[in-house]
Short mmCIF file of C-alpha atoms and ligand atoms in Angstrom, two decimals:
data_model
loop_
_atom_site.label_atom_id
_atom_site.label_comp_id
_atom_site.label_asym_id
_atom_site.label_seq_id
_atom_site.Cartn_x
_atom_site.Cartn_y
_atom_site.Cartn_z
CA UNK A 1078 -17.94 14.30 -10.32
CA UNK A 1079 -16.79 17.31 -12.36
CA UNK A 1080 -13.67 17.47 -10.18
CA UNK A 1081 -12.96 13.80 -10.96
CA UNK A 1082 -13.38 14.48 -14.66
CA UNK A 1083 -10.97 17.40 -14.57
CA UNK A 1084 -8.42 15.21 -12.75
CA UNK A 1085 -8.72 12.54 -15.43
CA UNK A 1086 -8.49 14.96 -18.35
CA UNK A 1087 -5.21 16.36 -16.99
CA UNK A 1088 -3.72 12.96 -16.43
CA UNK A 1089 -0.66 11.71 -18.22
CA UNK A 1090 0.34 8.09 -17.76
CA UNK A 1091 3.54 6.22 -18.51
CA UNK A 1092 3.12 3.13 -20.68
CA UNK A 1093 6.05 1.19 -22.10
CA UNK A 1094 8.38 4.12 -22.67
CA UNK A 1095 5.82 6.81 -23.52
CA UNK A 1096 4.09 9.56 -21.57
CA UNK A 1097 0.57 9.84 -22.99
CA UNK A 1098 -2.88 11.07 -21.92
CA UNK A 1099 -4.69 8.47 -19.83
CA UNK A 1100 -7.62 8.58 -22.26
CA UNK A 1101 -5.29 7.37 -25.04
CA UNK A 1102 -3.52 4.60 -23.11
CA UNK A 1103 -4.27 1.07 -24.29
CA UNK A 1104 -2.91 -2.36 -23.53
CA UNK A 1105 -3.26 -5.64 -25.38
CA UNK A 1106 -6.11 -8.00 -24.47
CA UNK A 1107 -3.39 -10.70 -24.46
CA UNK A 1108 -1.37 -9.05 -21.72
CA UNK A 1109 -0.75 -11.65 -19.02
CA UNK A 1110 -1.62 -9.07 -16.39
CA UNK A 1111 -5.13 -8.86 -17.86
CA UNK A 1112 -5.60 -12.61 -18.48
CA UNK A 1113 -3.83 -14.12 -15.45
CA UNK A 1114 -3.23 -11.29 -12.97
CA UNK A 1115 0.40 -12.10 -13.75
CA UNK A 1116 2.25 -9.05 -12.45
CA UNK A 1117 3.31 -6.97 -9.48
CA UNK A 1118 2.81 -3.37 -8.39
CA UNK A 1119 3.76 -0.58 -6.00
CA UNK A 1120 1.91 2.41 -4.54
CA UNK A 1121 4.22 5.23 -3.49
CA UNK A 1122 3.27 8.47 -1.75
CA UNK A 1123 4.70 11.77 -2.98
CA UNK A 1124 4.96 14.85 -0.75
CA UNK A 1125 5.74 18.23 -2.29
CA UNK A 1126 6.54 16.40 -5.54
CA UNK A 1127 9.14 14.19 -3.78
CA UNK A 1128 8.86 10.39 -3.70
CA UNK A 1129 8.62 9.27 -0.07
CA UNK A 1130 10.62 6.24 1.17
CA UNK A 1131 11.71 5.57 -2.41
CA UNK A 1132 14.54 3.14 -1.56
CA UNK A 1133 12.18 0.93 0.44
CA UNK A 1134 9.52 0.91 -2.31
CA UNK A 1135 12.12 0.18 -5.00
CA UNK A 1136 13.58 -2.67 -2.95
CA UNK A 1137 10.12 -4.19 -2.45
CA UNK A 1138 9.41 -3.87 -6.19
CA UNK A 1139 12.64 -5.69 -6.94
CA UNK A 1140 11.79 -8.38 -4.37
CA UNK A 1141 8.32 -8.86 -5.89
CA UNK A 1142 9.71 -9.09 -9.44
CA UNK A 1143 12.35 -11.61 -8.38
CA UNK A 1144 9.80 -13.68 -6.44
CA UNK A 1145 7.64 -14.15 -9.56
CA UNK A 1146 10.58 -14.43 -11.99
CA UNK A 1147 9.76 -11.33 -14.03
CA UNK A 1148 13.06 -9.80 -15.11
CA UNK A 1149 13.51 -6.30 -13.72
CA UNK A 1150 13.13 -4.22 -16.89
CA UNK A 1151 14.84 -1.01 -15.68
CA UNK A 1152 17.86 0.13 -13.71
CA UNK A 1153 17.36 1.85 -10.34
CA UNK A 1154 18.14 5.22 -11.93
CA UNK A 1155 15.72 4.61 -14.80
CA UNK A 1156 12.88 3.75 -12.38
CA UNK A 1157 13.53 6.94 -10.44
CA UNK A 1158 13.72 9.02 -13.58
CA UNK A 1159 10.49 7.54 -14.95
CA UNK A 1160 8.51 8.33 -11.81
CA UNK A 1161 10.01 11.79 -11.26
CA UNK A 1162 9.17 12.70 -14.86
CA UNK A 1163 5.59 11.49 -14.37
CA UNK A 1164 5.21 13.39 -11.10
CA UNK A 1165 6.54 16.63 -12.64
CA UNK A 1166 3.89 16.46 -15.37
CA UNK A 1167 1.14 16.97 -12.77
CA UNK A 1168 0.37 20.03 -10.68
CA UNK A 1169 -0.45 18.31 -7.39
CA UNK A 1170 2.05 18.77 -4.58
CA UNK A 1171 0.99 15.56 -2.84
CA UNK A 1172 0.35 12.55 -5.06
CA UNK A 1173 0.32 8.80 -4.99
CA UNK A 1174 1.99 6.97 -7.80
CA UNK A 1175 0.73 3.58 -8.96
CA UNK A 1176 3.33 1.45 -10.75
CA UNK A 1177 2.62 -1.91 -12.33
CA UNK A 1178 4.82 -4.43 -14.13
CA UNK A 1179 3.23 -7.43 -15.82
CA UNK A 1180 4.98 -10.36 -17.44
CA UNK A 1181 3.93 -8.99 -20.84
CA UNK A 1182 1.92 -9.96 -23.91
CA UNK A 1183 1.61 -13.61 -24.97
CA UNK A 1184 -0.61 -14.18 -28.01
CA UNK A 1185 -1.36 -17.85 -27.30
CA UNK A 1186 -3.03 -18.23 -23.91
CA UNK A 1187 -0.97 -20.57 -21.76
CA UNK A 1188 -0.53 -20.71 -18.00
CA UNK A 1189 3.13 -21.40 -18.68
CA UNK A 1190 4.83 -18.13 -19.57
CA UNK A 1191 6.71 -18.12 -22.87
CA UNK A 1192 10.43 -17.38 -22.71
CA UNK A 1193 11.67 -13.88 -23.45
CA UNK A 1194 8.44 -11.91 -22.95
CA UNK A 1195 8.79 -8.14 -22.69
CA UNK A 1196 7.32 -6.86 -19.40
CA UNK A 1197 4.57 -4.25 -19.65
CA UNK A 1198 5.34 -1.17 -17.54
CA UNK A 1199 2.50 1.11 -16.55
CA UNK A 1200 2.45 4.03 -14.11
CA UNK A 1201 0.00 6.78 -13.28
CA UNK A 1202 -0.37 9.32 -10.52
CA UNK A 1203 -3.30 10.79 -8.62
CA UNK A 1204 -3.65 13.60 -6.09
CA UNK A 1205 -3.09 12.33 -2.56
CA UNK A 1206 -5.93 13.67 -0.45
CA UNK A 1207 -5.64 14.18 3.29
CA UNK A 1208 -7.54 11.65 5.40
CA UNK A 1209 -11.09 12.78 6.28
CA UNK A 1210 -11.23 14.93 9.39
CA UNK A 1211 -14.09 12.73 10.65
CA UNK A 1212 -11.86 9.65 10.56
CA UNK A 1213 -9.15 11.50 12.49
CA UNK A 1214 -11.60 12.36 15.26
CA UNK A 1215 -13.81 9.25 15.23
CA UNK A 1216 -11.70 6.48 13.75
CA UNK A 1217 -12.88 3.62 11.57
CA UNK A 1218 -14.94 0.47 12.11
CA UNK A 1219 -13.35 -2.84 11.32
CA UNK A 1220 -14.52 -6.45 11.32
CA UNK A 1221 -12.30 -9.52 11.55
CA UNK A 1222 -12.51 -11.97 8.65
CA UNK A 1223 -10.81 -15.21 7.76
CA UNK A 1224 -7.72 -14.55 5.65
CA UNK A 1225 -8.68 -16.42 2.47
CA UNK A 1226 -5.48 -15.60 0.54
CA UNK A 1227 -2.53 -17.65 -0.66
CA UNK A 1228 0.76 -18.24 1.15
CA UNK A 1229 2.83 -15.61 -0.68
CA UNK A 1230 1.21 -12.43 0.66
CA UNK A 1231 4.72 -10.95 0.92
CA UNK A 1232 4.63 -10.44 -2.86
CA UNK A 1233 2.85 -7.25 -3.94
CA UNK A 1234 0.91 -9.10 -6.64
CA UNK A 1235 -1.71 -7.41 -8.83
CA UNK A 1236 -4.05 -10.41 -8.34
CA UNK A 1237 -6.14 -8.83 -5.58
CA UNK A 1238 -9.44 -10.71 -5.88
CA UNK A 1239 -9.37 -12.03 -2.28
CA UNK A 1240 -8.59 -8.53 -0.97
CA UNK A 1241 -11.47 -7.13 -3.02
CA UNK A 1242 -13.85 -9.80 -1.69
CA UNK A 1243 -12.79 -9.20 1.91
CA UNK A 1244 -13.25 -5.45 1.49
CA UNK A 1245 -16.73 -6.10 0.07
CA UNK A 1246 -17.60 -8.48 2.91
CA UNK A 1247 -16.56 -5.80 5.41
CA UNK A 1248 -18.77 -3.26 3.65
CA UNK A 1249 -21.72 -5.67 3.69
CA UNK A 1250 -21.27 -5.92 7.45
CA UNK A 1251 -21.41 -2.12 7.73
CA UNK A 1252 -17.66 -1.77 8.41
CA UNK A 1253 -14.97 0.32 6.74
CA UNK A 1254 -12.40 -2.44 6.50
CA UNK A 1255 -11.34 -5.90 7.60
CA UNK A 1256 -8.50 -7.30 9.71
CA UNK A 1257 -7.55 -10.76 8.52
CA UNK A 1258 -7.16 -13.79 10.76
CA UNK A 1259 -5.11 -16.63 9.30
CA UNK A 1260 -5.85 -20.36 9.35
CA UNK A 1261 -3.33 -20.68 12.19
CA UNK A 1262 -5.33 -18.20 14.29
CA UNK A 1263 -2.82 -15.34 14.00
CA UNK A 1264 -3.55 -11.87 12.68
CA UNK A 1265 -1.89 -11.17 9.33
CA UNK A 1266 -2.88 -7.66 8.18
CA UNK A 1267 -5.72 -5.48 6.88
CA UNK A 1268 -7.28 -5.92 3.42
CA UNK A 1269 -4.87 -3.24 2.09
CA UNK A 1270 -2.84 -2.27 5.16
CA UNK A 1271 -0.70 -3.56 8.01
CA UNK A 1272 -1.92 -3.85 11.58
CA UNK A 1273 -0.26 -2.27 14.60
CA UNK A 1274 -1.74 -2.51 18.09
CA UNK A 1275 -0.88 -0.58 21.23
CA UNK A 1276 -0.72 -2.47 24.53
CA UNK A 1277 0.55 -0.85 27.71
CA UNK A 1278 2.24 1.90 25.70
CA UNK A 1279 4.10 -0.55 23.43
CA UNK A 1280 3.55 -0.88 19.65
CA UNK A 1281 3.09 -4.50 18.55
CA UNK A 1282 2.87 -5.82 15.00
CA UNK A 1283 3.09 -9.28 13.42
CA UNK A 1284 6.58 -10.15 12.12
CA UNK A 1285 7.17 -10.06 8.37
CA UNK A 1286 6.55 -13.43 6.76
CA UNK A 1287 4.78 -15.01 3.78
CA UNK A 1288 1.49 -14.16 5.55
CA UNK A 1289 1.64 -10.39 5.00
CA UNK A 1290 3.04 -7.61 2.88
CA UNK A 1291 6.16 -5.97 4.36
CA UNK A 1292 4.67 -2.50 4.52
CA UNK A 1293 6.81 0.57 3.95
CA UNK A 1294 4.61 2.72 6.22
CA UNK A 1295 5.25 0.18 8.97
CA UNK A 1296 9.01 0.67 8.47
CA UNK A 1297 8.56 4.45 8.73
CA UNK A 1298 6.47 4.05 11.87
CA UNK A 1299 9.15 1.84 13.41
CA UNK A 1300 11.77 4.49 12.58
CA UNK A 1301 9.64 7.34 13.98
CA UNK A 1302 8.83 5.30 17.09
CA UNK A 1303 12.55 4.64 17.70
CA UNK A 1304 13.38 8.33 17.55
CA UNK A 1305 10.70 9.08 20.17
CA UNK A 1306 11.57 6.27 22.60
CA UNK A 1307 8.40 4.33 21.75
CA UNK A 1308 8.88 0.60 21.91
CA UNK A 1309 8.08 -1.23 18.63
CA UNK A 1310 7.94 -5.01 18.90
CA UNK A 1311 7.33 -7.64 16.23
CA UNK A 1312 5.44 -10.67 17.51
CA UNK A 1313 2.56 -12.89 16.44
CA UNK A 1314 -0.81 -11.44 17.45
CA UNK A 1315 -4.01 -13.37 18.09
CA UNK A 1316 -7.65 -12.33 17.98
CA UNK A 1317 -7.48 -12.09 21.75
CA UNK A 1318 -4.57 -9.61 21.49
CA UNK A 1319 -6.69 -7.50 19.16
CA UNK A 1320 -9.70 -7.66 21.45
CA UNK A 1321 -7.67 -6.61 24.47
CA UNK A 1322 -5.63 -3.91 22.65
CA UNK A 1323 -5.65 -0.35 23.97
CA UNK A 1324 -5.44 0.91 20.38
CA UNK A 1325 -5.48 -0.60 16.89
CA UNK A 1326 -4.06 1.12 13.80
CA UNK A 1327 -4.12 0.25 10.10
CA UNK A 1328 -1.06 1.54 8.24
CA UNK A 1329 -0.58 2.15 4.50
CA UNK A 1330 1.12 4.52 2.10
CA UNK A 1331 -2.06 6.35 1.14
CA UNK A 1332 -3.60 6.59 4.65
CA UNK A 1333 -0.53 6.63 6.96
CA UNK A 1334 -1.92 5.28 10.27
CA UNK A 1335 -5.70 5.08 10.70
CA UNK A 1336 -7.15 4.57 14.18
CA UNK A 1337 -9.64 1.68 14.54
CA UNK A 1338 -12.22 2.54 17.16
CA UNK A 1339 -14.73 -0.30 16.70
CA UNK A 1340 -13.69 -3.95 16.27
CA UNK A 1341 -16.46 -6.45 15.47
CA UNK A 1342 -18.96 -3.98 16.93
CA UNK A 1343 -17.03 -3.55 20.23
CA UNK A 1344 -15.19 -0.36 21.25
CA UNK A 1345 -11.41 -0.42 21.02
CA UNK A 1346 -10.05 1.14 24.23
CA UNK A 1347 -12.29 4.08 25.04
CA UNK A 1348 -13.82 4.10 21.54
CA UNK A 1349 -11.99 7.17 20.23
CA UNK A 1350 -8.57 7.51 18.55
CA UNK A 1351 -6.07 6.83 21.32
CA UNK A 1352 -3.31 8.98 22.84
CA UNK A 1353 -0.45 6.97 21.35
CA UNK A 1354 -1.99 7.26 17.86
CA UNK A 1355 -2.34 11.03 18.40
CA UNK A 1356 1.33 11.28 19.36
CA UNK A 1357 2.41 9.12 16.43
CA UNK A 1358 0.34 11.22 14.05
CA UNK A 1359 2.17 14.39 15.17
CA UNK A 1360 5.58 12.69 14.97
CA UNK A 1361 4.73 11.27 11.53
CA UNK A 1362 3.74 14.70 10.20
CA UNK A 1363 7.01 16.14 11.60
CA UNK A 1364 8.94 13.35 9.91
CA UNK A 1365 7.23 14.14 6.58
CA UNK A 1366 8.07 17.84 6.99
CA UNK A 1367 11.72 16.95 7.69
CA UNK A 1368 11.73 14.70 4.64
CA UNK A 1369 10.35 17.48 2.44
CA UNK A 1370 13.07 19.82 3.75
CA UNK A 1371 15.72 17.19 3.00
CA UNK A 1372 16.57 16.67 6.69
CA UNK A 1373 15.84 12.91 6.76
N1 LIG B 1356 -1.59 -1.26 -0.22
N2 LIG B 1356 -0.79 -4.95 3.16
C1 LIG B 1356 -1.48 -4.93 2.01
C2 LIG B 1356 -2.24 -6.15 1.61
C3 LIG B 1356 -1.50 -3.77 1.21
O1 LIG B 1356 -2.19 -3.77 0.06
C4 LIG B 1356 -0.80 -2.62 1.64
C5 LIG B 1356 -0.76 -1.34 0.85
C6 LIG B 1356 -0.09 -2.68 2.86
C7 LIG B 1356 0.70 -1.50 3.39
O2 LIG B 1356 1.89 -1.31 2.65
P1 LIG B 1356 2.55 0.14 2.51
O3 LIG B 1356 2.68 0.69 3.87
O4 LIG B 1356 3.84 -0.12 1.86
O5 LIG B 1356 1.61 0.97 1.65
C8 LIG B 1356 -0.10 -3.87 3.58
C9 LIG B 1356 -1.55 -0.16 -1.15
C10 LIG B 1356 -1.60 1.18 -0.52
C11 LIG B 1356 -2.60 -0.40 -2.23
O6 LIG B 1356 -2.73 -1.54 -2.64
O7 LIG B 1356 -3.24 0.56 -2.67
#
């Protein structure tokens, strides 16, 4: 608790052109992000004070903004400068940056956005903690749930109520997370992650589509897999594919790849983090070290 408080008291956030203490940051009650969930966001890992996979995150931010017709308020250089300035104001070597753009403030509530609104830009950073040692040795428990979301899950929208409800439902079932099964019977992703399975030594993941977020960690894993002669294949996955997988991983910027060892109460493979996950974890850490040294 006291550690959390000290983190908060040191925190500087970026809000609409200013760097200010988090405790002093305020937004309007009429912000469309607050009233309608009308905005998009990014979560970007930072290693040794360097933004990781920045181009990919920036591209996805631009795609999300374009998809919801919010004008991109900054140039590529200005985005980079904003986040690097924010990162440098904090002592943590490894951080994760949260960046949100909403459509802006509209005094009269109306579903229809007014013309010429000024987007609200908000960013903050937190220390990025290593994944629990227990998870690395024992893995996590996951349940499958019906994917109750809309048909534009490729947009990184701030409206996350379905994801919150699915995470809660997983918790109520005694699990750490959920893997989502779409109305067409295919697997889309986790509640805040992408899904990769291992079958006969091959990595398999659902293709990018409106059903899931195009994860940046997934891109990095594909790149790392290619440089270690691991086959990475995009194809639709069913519940049966999950149930017969040798390994299941959940991938995200804050957790990298987490091994799932229990699916709907049944062991995945031998019930411990698998050999391919172990190899990928080593390769991924090497890739991060090369990135920090400027080699990739
Ligand atoms: N979420 N799918 C969903 C629904 C997500 O929310 C996320 C990440 C991912 C993985 O994307 P990436 O590898 O680019 O982090 C997939 C972030 C971490 C979050 O909302 O906190």
